[in-house]
mmCIF file of N, CA and C in Angstrom:
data_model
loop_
_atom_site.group_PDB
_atom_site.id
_atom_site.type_symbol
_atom_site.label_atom_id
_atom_site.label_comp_id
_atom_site.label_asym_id
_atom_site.label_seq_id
_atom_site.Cartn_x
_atom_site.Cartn_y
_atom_site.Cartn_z
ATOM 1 N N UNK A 1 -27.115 74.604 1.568
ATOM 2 C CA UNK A 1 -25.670 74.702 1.382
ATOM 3 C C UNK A 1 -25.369 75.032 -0.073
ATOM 4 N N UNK A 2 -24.885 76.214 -0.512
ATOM 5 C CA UNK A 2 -24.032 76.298 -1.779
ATOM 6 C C UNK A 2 -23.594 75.446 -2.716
ATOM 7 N N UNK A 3 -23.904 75.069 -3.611
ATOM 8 C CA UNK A 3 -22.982 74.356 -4.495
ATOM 9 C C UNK A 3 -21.487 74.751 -4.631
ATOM 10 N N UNK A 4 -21.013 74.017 -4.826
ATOM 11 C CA UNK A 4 -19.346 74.552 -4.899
ATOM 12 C C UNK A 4 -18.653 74.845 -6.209
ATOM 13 N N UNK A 5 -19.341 74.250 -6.970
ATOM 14 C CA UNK A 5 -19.191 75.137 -8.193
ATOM 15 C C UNK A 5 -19.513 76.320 -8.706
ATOM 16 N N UNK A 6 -21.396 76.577 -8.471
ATOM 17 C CA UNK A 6 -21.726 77.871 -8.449
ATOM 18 C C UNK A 6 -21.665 79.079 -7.356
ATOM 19 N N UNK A 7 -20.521 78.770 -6.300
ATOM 20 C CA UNK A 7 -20.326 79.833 -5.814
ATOM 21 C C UNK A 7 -21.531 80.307 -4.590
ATOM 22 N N UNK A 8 -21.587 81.179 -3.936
ATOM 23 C CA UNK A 8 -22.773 81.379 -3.227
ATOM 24 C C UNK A 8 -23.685 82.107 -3.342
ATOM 25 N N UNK A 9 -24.154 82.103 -4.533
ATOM 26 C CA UNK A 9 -24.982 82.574 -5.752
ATOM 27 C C UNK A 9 -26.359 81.851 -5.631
ATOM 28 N N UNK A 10 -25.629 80.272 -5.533
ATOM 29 C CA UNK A 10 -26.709 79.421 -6.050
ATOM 30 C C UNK A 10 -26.570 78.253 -4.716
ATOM 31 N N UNK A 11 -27.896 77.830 -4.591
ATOM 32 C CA UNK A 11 -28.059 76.914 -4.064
ATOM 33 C C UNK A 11 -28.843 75.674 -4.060
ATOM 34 N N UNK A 12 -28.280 74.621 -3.934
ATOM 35 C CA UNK A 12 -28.827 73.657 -4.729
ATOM 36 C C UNK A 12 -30.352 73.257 -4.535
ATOM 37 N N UNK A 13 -30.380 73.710 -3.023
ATOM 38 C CA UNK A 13 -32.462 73.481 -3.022
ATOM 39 C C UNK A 13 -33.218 74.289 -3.231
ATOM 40 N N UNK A 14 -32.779 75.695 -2.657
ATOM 41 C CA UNK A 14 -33.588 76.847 -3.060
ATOM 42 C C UNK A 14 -33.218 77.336 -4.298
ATOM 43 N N UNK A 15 -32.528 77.317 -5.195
ATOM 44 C CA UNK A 15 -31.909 78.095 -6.567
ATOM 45 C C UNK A 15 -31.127 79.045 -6.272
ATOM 46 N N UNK A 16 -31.239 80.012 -7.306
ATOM 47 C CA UNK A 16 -30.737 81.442 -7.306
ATOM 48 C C UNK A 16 -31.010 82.307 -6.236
ATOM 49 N N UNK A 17 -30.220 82.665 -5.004
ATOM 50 C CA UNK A 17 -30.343 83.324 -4.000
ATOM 51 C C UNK A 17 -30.881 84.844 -4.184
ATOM 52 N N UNK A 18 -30.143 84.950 -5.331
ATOM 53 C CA UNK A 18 -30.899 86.626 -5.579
ATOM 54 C C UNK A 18 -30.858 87.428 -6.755
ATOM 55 N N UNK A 19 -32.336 87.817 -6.186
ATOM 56 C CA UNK A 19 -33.443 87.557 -7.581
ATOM 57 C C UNK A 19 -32.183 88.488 -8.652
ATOM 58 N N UNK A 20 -32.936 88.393 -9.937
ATOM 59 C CA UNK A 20 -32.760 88.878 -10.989
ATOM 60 C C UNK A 20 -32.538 90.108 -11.308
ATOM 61 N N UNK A 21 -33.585 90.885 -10.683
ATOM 62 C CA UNK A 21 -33.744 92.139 -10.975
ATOM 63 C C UNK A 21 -33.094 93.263 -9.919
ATOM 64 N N UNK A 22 -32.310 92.466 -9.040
ATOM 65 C CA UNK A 22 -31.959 93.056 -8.153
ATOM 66 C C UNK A 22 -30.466 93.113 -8.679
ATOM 67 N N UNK A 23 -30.038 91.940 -9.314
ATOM 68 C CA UNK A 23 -28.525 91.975 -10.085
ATOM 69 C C UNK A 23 -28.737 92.932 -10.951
ATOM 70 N N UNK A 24 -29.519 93.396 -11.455
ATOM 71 C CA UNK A 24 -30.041 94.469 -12.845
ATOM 72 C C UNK A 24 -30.526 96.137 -11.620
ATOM 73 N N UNK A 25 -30.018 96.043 -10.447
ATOM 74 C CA UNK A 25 -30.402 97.039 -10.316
ATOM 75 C C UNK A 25 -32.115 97.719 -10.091
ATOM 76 N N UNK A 26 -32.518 96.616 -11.029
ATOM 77 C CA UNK A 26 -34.100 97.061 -11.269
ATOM 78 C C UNK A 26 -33.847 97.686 -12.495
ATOM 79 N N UNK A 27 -33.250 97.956 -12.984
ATOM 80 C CA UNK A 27 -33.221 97.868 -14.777
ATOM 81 C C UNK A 27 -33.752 96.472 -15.513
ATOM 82 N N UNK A 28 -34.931 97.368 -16.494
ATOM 83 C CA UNK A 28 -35.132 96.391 -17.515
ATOM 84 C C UNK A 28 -34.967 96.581 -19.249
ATOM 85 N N UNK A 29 -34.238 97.506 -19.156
ATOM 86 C CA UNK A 29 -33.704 97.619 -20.584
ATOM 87 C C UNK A 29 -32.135 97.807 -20.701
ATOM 88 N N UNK A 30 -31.223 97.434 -21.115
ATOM 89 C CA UNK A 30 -29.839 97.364 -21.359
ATOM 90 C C UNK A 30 -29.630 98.520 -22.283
ATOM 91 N N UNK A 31 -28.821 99.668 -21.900
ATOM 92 C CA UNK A 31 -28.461 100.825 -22.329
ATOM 93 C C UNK A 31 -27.603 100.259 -23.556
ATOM 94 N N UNK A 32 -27.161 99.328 -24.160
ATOM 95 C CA UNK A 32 -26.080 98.952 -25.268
ATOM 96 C C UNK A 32 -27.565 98.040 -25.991
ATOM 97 N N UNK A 33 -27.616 98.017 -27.317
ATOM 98 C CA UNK A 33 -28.290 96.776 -27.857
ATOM 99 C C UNK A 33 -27.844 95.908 -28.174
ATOM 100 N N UNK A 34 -28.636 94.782 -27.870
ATOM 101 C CA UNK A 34 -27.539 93.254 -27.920
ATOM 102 C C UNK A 34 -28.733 92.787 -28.753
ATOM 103 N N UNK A 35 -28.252 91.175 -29.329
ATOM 104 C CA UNK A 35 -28.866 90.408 -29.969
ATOM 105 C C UNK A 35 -28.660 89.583 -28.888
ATOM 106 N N UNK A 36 -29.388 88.168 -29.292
ATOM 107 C CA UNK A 36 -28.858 87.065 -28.610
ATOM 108 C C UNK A 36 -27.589 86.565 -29.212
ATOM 109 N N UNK A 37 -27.780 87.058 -30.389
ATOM 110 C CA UNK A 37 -26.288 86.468 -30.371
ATOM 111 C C UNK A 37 -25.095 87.228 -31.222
ATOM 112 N N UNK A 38 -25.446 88.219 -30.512
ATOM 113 C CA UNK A 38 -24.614 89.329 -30.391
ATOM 114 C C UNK A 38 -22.697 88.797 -29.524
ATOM 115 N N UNK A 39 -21.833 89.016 -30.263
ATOM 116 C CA UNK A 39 -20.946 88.665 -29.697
ATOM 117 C C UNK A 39 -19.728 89.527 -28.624
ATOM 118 N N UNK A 40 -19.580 89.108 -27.304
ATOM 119 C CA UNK A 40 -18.729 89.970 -27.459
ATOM 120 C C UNK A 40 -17.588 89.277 -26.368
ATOM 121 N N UNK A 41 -16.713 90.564 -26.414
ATOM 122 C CA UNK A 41 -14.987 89.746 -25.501
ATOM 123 C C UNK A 41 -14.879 91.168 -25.129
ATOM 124 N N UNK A 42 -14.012 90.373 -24.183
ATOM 125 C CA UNK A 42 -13.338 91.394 -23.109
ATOM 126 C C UNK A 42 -12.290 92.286 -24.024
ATOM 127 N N UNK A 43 -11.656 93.352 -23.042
ATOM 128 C CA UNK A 43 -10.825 94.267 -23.642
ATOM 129 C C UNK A 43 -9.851 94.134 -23.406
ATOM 130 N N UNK A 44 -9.591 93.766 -21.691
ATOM 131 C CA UNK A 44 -8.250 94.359 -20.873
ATOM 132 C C UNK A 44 -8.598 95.001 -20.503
ATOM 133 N N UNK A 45 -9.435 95.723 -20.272
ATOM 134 C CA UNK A 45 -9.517 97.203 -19.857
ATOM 135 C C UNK A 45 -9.876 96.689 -18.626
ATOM 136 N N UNK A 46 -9.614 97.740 -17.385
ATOM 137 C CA UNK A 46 -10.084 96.662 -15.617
ATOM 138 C C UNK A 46 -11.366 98.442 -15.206
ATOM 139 N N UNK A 47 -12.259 97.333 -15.553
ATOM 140 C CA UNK A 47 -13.425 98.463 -15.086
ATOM 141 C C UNK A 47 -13.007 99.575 -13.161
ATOM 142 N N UNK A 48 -13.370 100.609 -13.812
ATOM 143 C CA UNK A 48 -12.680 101.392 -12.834
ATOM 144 C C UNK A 48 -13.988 101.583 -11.611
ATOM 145 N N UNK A 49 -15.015 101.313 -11.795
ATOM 146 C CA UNK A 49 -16.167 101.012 -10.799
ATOM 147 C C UNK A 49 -16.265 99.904 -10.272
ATOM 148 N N UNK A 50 -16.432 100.168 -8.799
ATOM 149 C CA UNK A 50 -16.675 98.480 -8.270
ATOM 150 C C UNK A 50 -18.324 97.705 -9.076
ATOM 151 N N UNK A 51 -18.354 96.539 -9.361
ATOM 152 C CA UNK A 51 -18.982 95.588 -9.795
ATOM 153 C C UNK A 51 -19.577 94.410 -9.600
ATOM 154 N N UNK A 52 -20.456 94.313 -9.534
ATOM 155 C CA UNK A 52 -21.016 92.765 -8.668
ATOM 156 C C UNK A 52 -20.711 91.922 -9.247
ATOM 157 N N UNK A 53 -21.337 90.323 -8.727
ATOM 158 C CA UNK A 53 -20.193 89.255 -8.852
ATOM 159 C C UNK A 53 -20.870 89.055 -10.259
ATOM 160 N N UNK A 54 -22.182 89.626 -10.600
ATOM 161 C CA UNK A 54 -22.291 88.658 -12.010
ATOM 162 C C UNK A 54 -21.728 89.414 -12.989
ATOM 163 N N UNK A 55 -21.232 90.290 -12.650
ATOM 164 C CA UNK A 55 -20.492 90.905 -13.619
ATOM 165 C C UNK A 55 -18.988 90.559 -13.895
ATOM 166 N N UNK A 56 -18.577 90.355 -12.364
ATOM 167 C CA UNK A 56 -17.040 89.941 -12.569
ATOM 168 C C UNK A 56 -17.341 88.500 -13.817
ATOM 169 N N UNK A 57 -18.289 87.380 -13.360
ATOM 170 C CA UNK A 57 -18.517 86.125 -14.025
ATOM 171 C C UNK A 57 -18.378 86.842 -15.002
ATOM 172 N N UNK A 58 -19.530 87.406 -16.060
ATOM 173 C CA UNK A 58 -19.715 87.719 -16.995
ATOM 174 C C UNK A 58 -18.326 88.059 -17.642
ATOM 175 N N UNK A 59 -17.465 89.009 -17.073
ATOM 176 C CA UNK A 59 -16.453 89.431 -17.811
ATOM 177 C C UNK A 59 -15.223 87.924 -17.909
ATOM 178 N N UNK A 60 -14.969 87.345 -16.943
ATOM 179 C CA UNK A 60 -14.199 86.391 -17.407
ATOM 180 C C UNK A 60 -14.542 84.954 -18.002
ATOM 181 N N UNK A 61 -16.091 85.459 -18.792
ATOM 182 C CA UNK A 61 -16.481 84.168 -19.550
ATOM 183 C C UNK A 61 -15.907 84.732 -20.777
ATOM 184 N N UNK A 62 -15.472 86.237 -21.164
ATOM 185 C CA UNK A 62 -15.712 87.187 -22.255
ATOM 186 C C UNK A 62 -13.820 87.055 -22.363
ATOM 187 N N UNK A 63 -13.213 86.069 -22.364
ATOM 188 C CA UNK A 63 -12.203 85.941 -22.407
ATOM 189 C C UNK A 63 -11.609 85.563 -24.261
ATOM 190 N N UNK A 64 -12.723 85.086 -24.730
ATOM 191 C CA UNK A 64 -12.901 84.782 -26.375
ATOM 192 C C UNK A 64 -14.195 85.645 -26.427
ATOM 193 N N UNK A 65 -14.341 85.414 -28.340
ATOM 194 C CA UNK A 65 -15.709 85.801 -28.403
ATOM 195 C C UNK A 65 -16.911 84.938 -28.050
ATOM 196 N N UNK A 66 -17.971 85.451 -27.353
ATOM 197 C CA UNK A 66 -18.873 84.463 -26.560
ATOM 198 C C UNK A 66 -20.560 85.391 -27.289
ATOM 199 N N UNK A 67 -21.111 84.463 -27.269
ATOM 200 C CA UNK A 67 -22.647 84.771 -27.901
ATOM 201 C C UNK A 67 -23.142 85.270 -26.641
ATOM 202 N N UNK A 68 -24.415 86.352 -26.490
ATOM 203 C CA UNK A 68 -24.846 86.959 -25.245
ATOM 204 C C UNK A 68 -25.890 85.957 -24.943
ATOM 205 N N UNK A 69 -26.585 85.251 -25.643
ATOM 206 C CA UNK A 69 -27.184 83.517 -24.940
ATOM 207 C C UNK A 69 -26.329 82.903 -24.318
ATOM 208 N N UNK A 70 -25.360 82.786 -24.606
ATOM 209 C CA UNK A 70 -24.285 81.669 -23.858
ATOM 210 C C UNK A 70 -23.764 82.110 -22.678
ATOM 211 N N UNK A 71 -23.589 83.288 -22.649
ATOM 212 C CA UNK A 71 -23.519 84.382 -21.119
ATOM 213 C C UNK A 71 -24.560 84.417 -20.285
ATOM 214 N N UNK A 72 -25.460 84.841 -20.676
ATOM 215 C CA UNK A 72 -27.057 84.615 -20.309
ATOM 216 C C UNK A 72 -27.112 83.114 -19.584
ATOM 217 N N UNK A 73 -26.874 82.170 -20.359
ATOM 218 C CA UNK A 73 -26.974 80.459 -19.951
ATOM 219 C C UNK A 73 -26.062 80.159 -18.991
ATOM 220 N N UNK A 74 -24.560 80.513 -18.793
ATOM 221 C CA UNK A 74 -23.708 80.278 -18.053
ATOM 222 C C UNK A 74 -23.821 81.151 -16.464
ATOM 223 N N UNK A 75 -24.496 82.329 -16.799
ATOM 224 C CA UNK A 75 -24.818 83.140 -15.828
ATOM 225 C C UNK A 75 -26.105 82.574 -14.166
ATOM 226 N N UNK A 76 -26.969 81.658 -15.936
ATOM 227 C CA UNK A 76 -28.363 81.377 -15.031
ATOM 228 C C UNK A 76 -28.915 82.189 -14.998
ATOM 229 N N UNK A 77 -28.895 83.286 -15.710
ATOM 230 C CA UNK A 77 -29.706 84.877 -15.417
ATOM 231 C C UNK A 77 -30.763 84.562 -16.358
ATOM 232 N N UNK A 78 -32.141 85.130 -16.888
ATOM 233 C CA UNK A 78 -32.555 85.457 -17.948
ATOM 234 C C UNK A 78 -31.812 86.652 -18.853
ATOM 235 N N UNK A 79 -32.292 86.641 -20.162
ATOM 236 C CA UNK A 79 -31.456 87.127 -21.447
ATOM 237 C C UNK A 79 -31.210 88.367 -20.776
ATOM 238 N N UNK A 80 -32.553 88.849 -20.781
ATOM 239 C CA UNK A 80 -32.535 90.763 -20.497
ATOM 240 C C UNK A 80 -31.324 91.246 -19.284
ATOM 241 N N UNK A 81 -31.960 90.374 -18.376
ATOM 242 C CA UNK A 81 -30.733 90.902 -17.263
ATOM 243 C C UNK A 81 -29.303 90.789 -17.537
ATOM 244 N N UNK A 82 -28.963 89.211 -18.102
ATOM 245 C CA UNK A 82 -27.460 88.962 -18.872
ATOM 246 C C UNK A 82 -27.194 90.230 -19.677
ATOM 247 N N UNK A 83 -28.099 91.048 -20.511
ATOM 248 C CA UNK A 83 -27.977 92.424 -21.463
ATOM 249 C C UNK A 83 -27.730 93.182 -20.788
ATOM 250 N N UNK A 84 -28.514 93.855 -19.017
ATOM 251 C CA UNK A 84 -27.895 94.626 -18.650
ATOM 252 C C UNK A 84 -26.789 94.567 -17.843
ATOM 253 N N UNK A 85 -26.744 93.582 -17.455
ATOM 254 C CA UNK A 85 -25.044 93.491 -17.003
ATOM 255 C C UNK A 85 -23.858 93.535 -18.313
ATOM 256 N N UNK A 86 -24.009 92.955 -19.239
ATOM 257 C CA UNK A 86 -22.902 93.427 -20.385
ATOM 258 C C UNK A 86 -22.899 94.731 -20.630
ATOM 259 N N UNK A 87 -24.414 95.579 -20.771
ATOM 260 C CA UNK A 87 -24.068 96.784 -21.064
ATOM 261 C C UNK A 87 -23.792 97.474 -20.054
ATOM 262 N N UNK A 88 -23.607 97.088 -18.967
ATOM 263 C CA UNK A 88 -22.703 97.619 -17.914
ATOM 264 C C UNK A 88 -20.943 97.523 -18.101
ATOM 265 N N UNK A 89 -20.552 96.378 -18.899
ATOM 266 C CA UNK A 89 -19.561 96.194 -18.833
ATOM 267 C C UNK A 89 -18.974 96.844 -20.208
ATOM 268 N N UNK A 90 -20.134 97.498 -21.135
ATOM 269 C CA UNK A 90 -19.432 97.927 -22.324
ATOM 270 C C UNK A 90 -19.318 99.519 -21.897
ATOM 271 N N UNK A 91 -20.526 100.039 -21.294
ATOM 272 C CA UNK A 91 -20.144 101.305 -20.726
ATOM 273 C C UNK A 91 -19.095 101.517 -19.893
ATOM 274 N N UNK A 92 -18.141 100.856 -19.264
ATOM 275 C CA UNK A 92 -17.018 101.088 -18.577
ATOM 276 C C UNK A 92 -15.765 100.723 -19.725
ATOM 277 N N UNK A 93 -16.352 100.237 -20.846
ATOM 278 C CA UNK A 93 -14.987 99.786 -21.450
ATOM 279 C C UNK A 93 -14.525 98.191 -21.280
ATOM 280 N N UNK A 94 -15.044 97.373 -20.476
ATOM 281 C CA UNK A 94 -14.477 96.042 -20.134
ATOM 282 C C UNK A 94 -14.688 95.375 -21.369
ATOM 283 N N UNK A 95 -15.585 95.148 -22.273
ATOM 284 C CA UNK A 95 -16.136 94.377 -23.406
ATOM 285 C C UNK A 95 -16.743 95.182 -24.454
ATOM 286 N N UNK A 96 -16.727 94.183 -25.595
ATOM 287 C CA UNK A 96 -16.824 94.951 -26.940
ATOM 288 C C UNK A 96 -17.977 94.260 -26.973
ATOM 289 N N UNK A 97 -18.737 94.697 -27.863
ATOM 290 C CA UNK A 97 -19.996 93.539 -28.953
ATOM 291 C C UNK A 97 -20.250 93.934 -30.180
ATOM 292 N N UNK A 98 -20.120 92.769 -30.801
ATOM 293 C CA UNK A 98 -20.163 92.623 -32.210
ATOM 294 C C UNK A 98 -21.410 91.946 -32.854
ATOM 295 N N UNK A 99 -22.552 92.832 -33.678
ATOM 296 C CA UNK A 99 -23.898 92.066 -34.016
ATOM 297 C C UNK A 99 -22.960 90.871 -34.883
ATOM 298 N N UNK A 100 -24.575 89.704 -34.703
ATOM 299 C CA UNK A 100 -23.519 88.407 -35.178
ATOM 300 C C UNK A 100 -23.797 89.500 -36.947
ATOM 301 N N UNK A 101 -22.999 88.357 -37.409
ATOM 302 C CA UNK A 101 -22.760 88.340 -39.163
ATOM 303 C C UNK A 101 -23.642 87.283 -39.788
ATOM 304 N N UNK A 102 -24.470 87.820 -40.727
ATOM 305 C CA UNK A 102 -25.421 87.379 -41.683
ATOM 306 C C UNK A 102 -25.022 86.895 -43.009
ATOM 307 N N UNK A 103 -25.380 85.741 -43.643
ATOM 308 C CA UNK A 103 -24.848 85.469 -44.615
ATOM 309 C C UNK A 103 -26.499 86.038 -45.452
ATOM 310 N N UNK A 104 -26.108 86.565 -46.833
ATOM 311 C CA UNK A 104 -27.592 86.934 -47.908
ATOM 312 C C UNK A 104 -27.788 85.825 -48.580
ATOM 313 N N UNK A 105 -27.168 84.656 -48.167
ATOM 314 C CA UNK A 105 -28.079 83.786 -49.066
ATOM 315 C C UNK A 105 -29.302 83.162 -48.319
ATOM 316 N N UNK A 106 -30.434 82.540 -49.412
ATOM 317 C CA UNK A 106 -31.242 82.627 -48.769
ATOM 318 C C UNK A 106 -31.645 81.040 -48.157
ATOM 319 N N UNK A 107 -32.469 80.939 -47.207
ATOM 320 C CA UNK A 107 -32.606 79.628 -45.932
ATOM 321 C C UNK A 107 -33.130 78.828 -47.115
ATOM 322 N N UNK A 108 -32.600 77.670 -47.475
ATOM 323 C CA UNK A 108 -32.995 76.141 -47.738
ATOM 324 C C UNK A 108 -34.142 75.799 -47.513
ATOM 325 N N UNK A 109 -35.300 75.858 -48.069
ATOM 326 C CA UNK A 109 -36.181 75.467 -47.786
ATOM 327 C C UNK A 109 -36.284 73.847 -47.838
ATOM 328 N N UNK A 110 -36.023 72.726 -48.451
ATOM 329 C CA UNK A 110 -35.754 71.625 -48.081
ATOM 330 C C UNK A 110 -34.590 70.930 -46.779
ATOM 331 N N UNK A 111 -34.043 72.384 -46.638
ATOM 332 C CA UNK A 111 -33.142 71.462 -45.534
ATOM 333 C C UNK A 111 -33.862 72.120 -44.077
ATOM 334 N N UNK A 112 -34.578 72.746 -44.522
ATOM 335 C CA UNK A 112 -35.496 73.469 -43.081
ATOM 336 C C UNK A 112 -36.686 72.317 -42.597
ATOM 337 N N UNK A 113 -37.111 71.843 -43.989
ATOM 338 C CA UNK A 113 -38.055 70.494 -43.769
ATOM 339 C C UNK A 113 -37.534 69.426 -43.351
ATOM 340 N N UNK A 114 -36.233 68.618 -43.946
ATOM 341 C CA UNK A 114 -35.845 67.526 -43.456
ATOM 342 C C UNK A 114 -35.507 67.713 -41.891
ATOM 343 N N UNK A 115 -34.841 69.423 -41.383
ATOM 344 C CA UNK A 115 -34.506 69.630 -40.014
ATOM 345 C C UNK A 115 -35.580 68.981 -38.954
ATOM 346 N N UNK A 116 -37.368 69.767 -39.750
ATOM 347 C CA UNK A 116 -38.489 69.511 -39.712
ATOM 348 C C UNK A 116 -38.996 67.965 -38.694
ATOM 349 N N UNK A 117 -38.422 67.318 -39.995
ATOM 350 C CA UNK A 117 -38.939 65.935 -40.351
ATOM 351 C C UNK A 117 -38.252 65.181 -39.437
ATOM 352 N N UNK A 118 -37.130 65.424 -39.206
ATOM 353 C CA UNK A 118 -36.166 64.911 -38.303
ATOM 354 C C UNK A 118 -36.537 65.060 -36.572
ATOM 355 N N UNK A 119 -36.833 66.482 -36.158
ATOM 356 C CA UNK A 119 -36.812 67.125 -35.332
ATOM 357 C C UNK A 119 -38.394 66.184 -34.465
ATOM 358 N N UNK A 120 -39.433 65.881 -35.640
ATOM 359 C CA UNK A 120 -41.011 65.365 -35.681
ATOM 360 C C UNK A 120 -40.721 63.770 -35.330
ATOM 361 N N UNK A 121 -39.627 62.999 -36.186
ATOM 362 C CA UNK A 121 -39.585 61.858 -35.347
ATOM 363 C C UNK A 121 -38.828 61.043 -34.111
ATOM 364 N N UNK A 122 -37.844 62.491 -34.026
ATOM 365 C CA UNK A 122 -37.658 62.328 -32.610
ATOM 366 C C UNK A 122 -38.446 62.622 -31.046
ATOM 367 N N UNK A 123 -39.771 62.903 -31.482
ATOM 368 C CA UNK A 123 -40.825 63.243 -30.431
ATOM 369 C C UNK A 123 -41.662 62.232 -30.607
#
């Protein structure tokens, strides 16, 4: 039986009803390049091709700016496939993406250790 939250997508004993690569078409490279955390949001724009359901999901998670991990995670998809369904949705116009933004200063090396140290005595 379906979960009722995830729709009939998913099911709670067997998992994901269908497979991955079949939501991807059988594509394994995403025509747009994404990061993981590559950001992106919707447009407004109402894609003029019909679209499967993880795409409809996808687009109304893209309601703010959303990281393409966090799409990916909310989806249940793996990364790659979450990539080619967005770049499905940027080739029609539905969503933008924005590489994240880098700051040049450079990583803390003491606060990378205490992260370290921290991270070591919680195991």
């Amino acid at each position: 039986m379906p979960a009722p939250q995830d729709g009939p997508l998913l099911d709670d004993a067997a998992g994901r009803l269908i497979r991955p690569y079949t939501v991807s078409n059988g594509r394994t490279r995403p025509s747009t390049a994404f990061d993981l955390l590559s950001l992106v949001m919707a447009t407004g724009i109402e894609p003029d091709v019909p679209l499967g359901p993880e795409h409809a999901a996808a687009l109304g998670l893209c309601d703010g700016p959303m990281s393409v991990a966090e799409i990916a995670a909310h989806l249940r998809l793996p990364a790659v496939v979450a990539k080619v369904v967005l770049s499905d949705l940027v080739a029609c116009g539905a969503i933008t993406a924005h590489a994240p933004a880098f700051h040049d200063t450079p990583t803390d090396r003491s606060l990378l250790e205490a992260v370290l140290d921290g991270l070591r005595r919680q195991l």
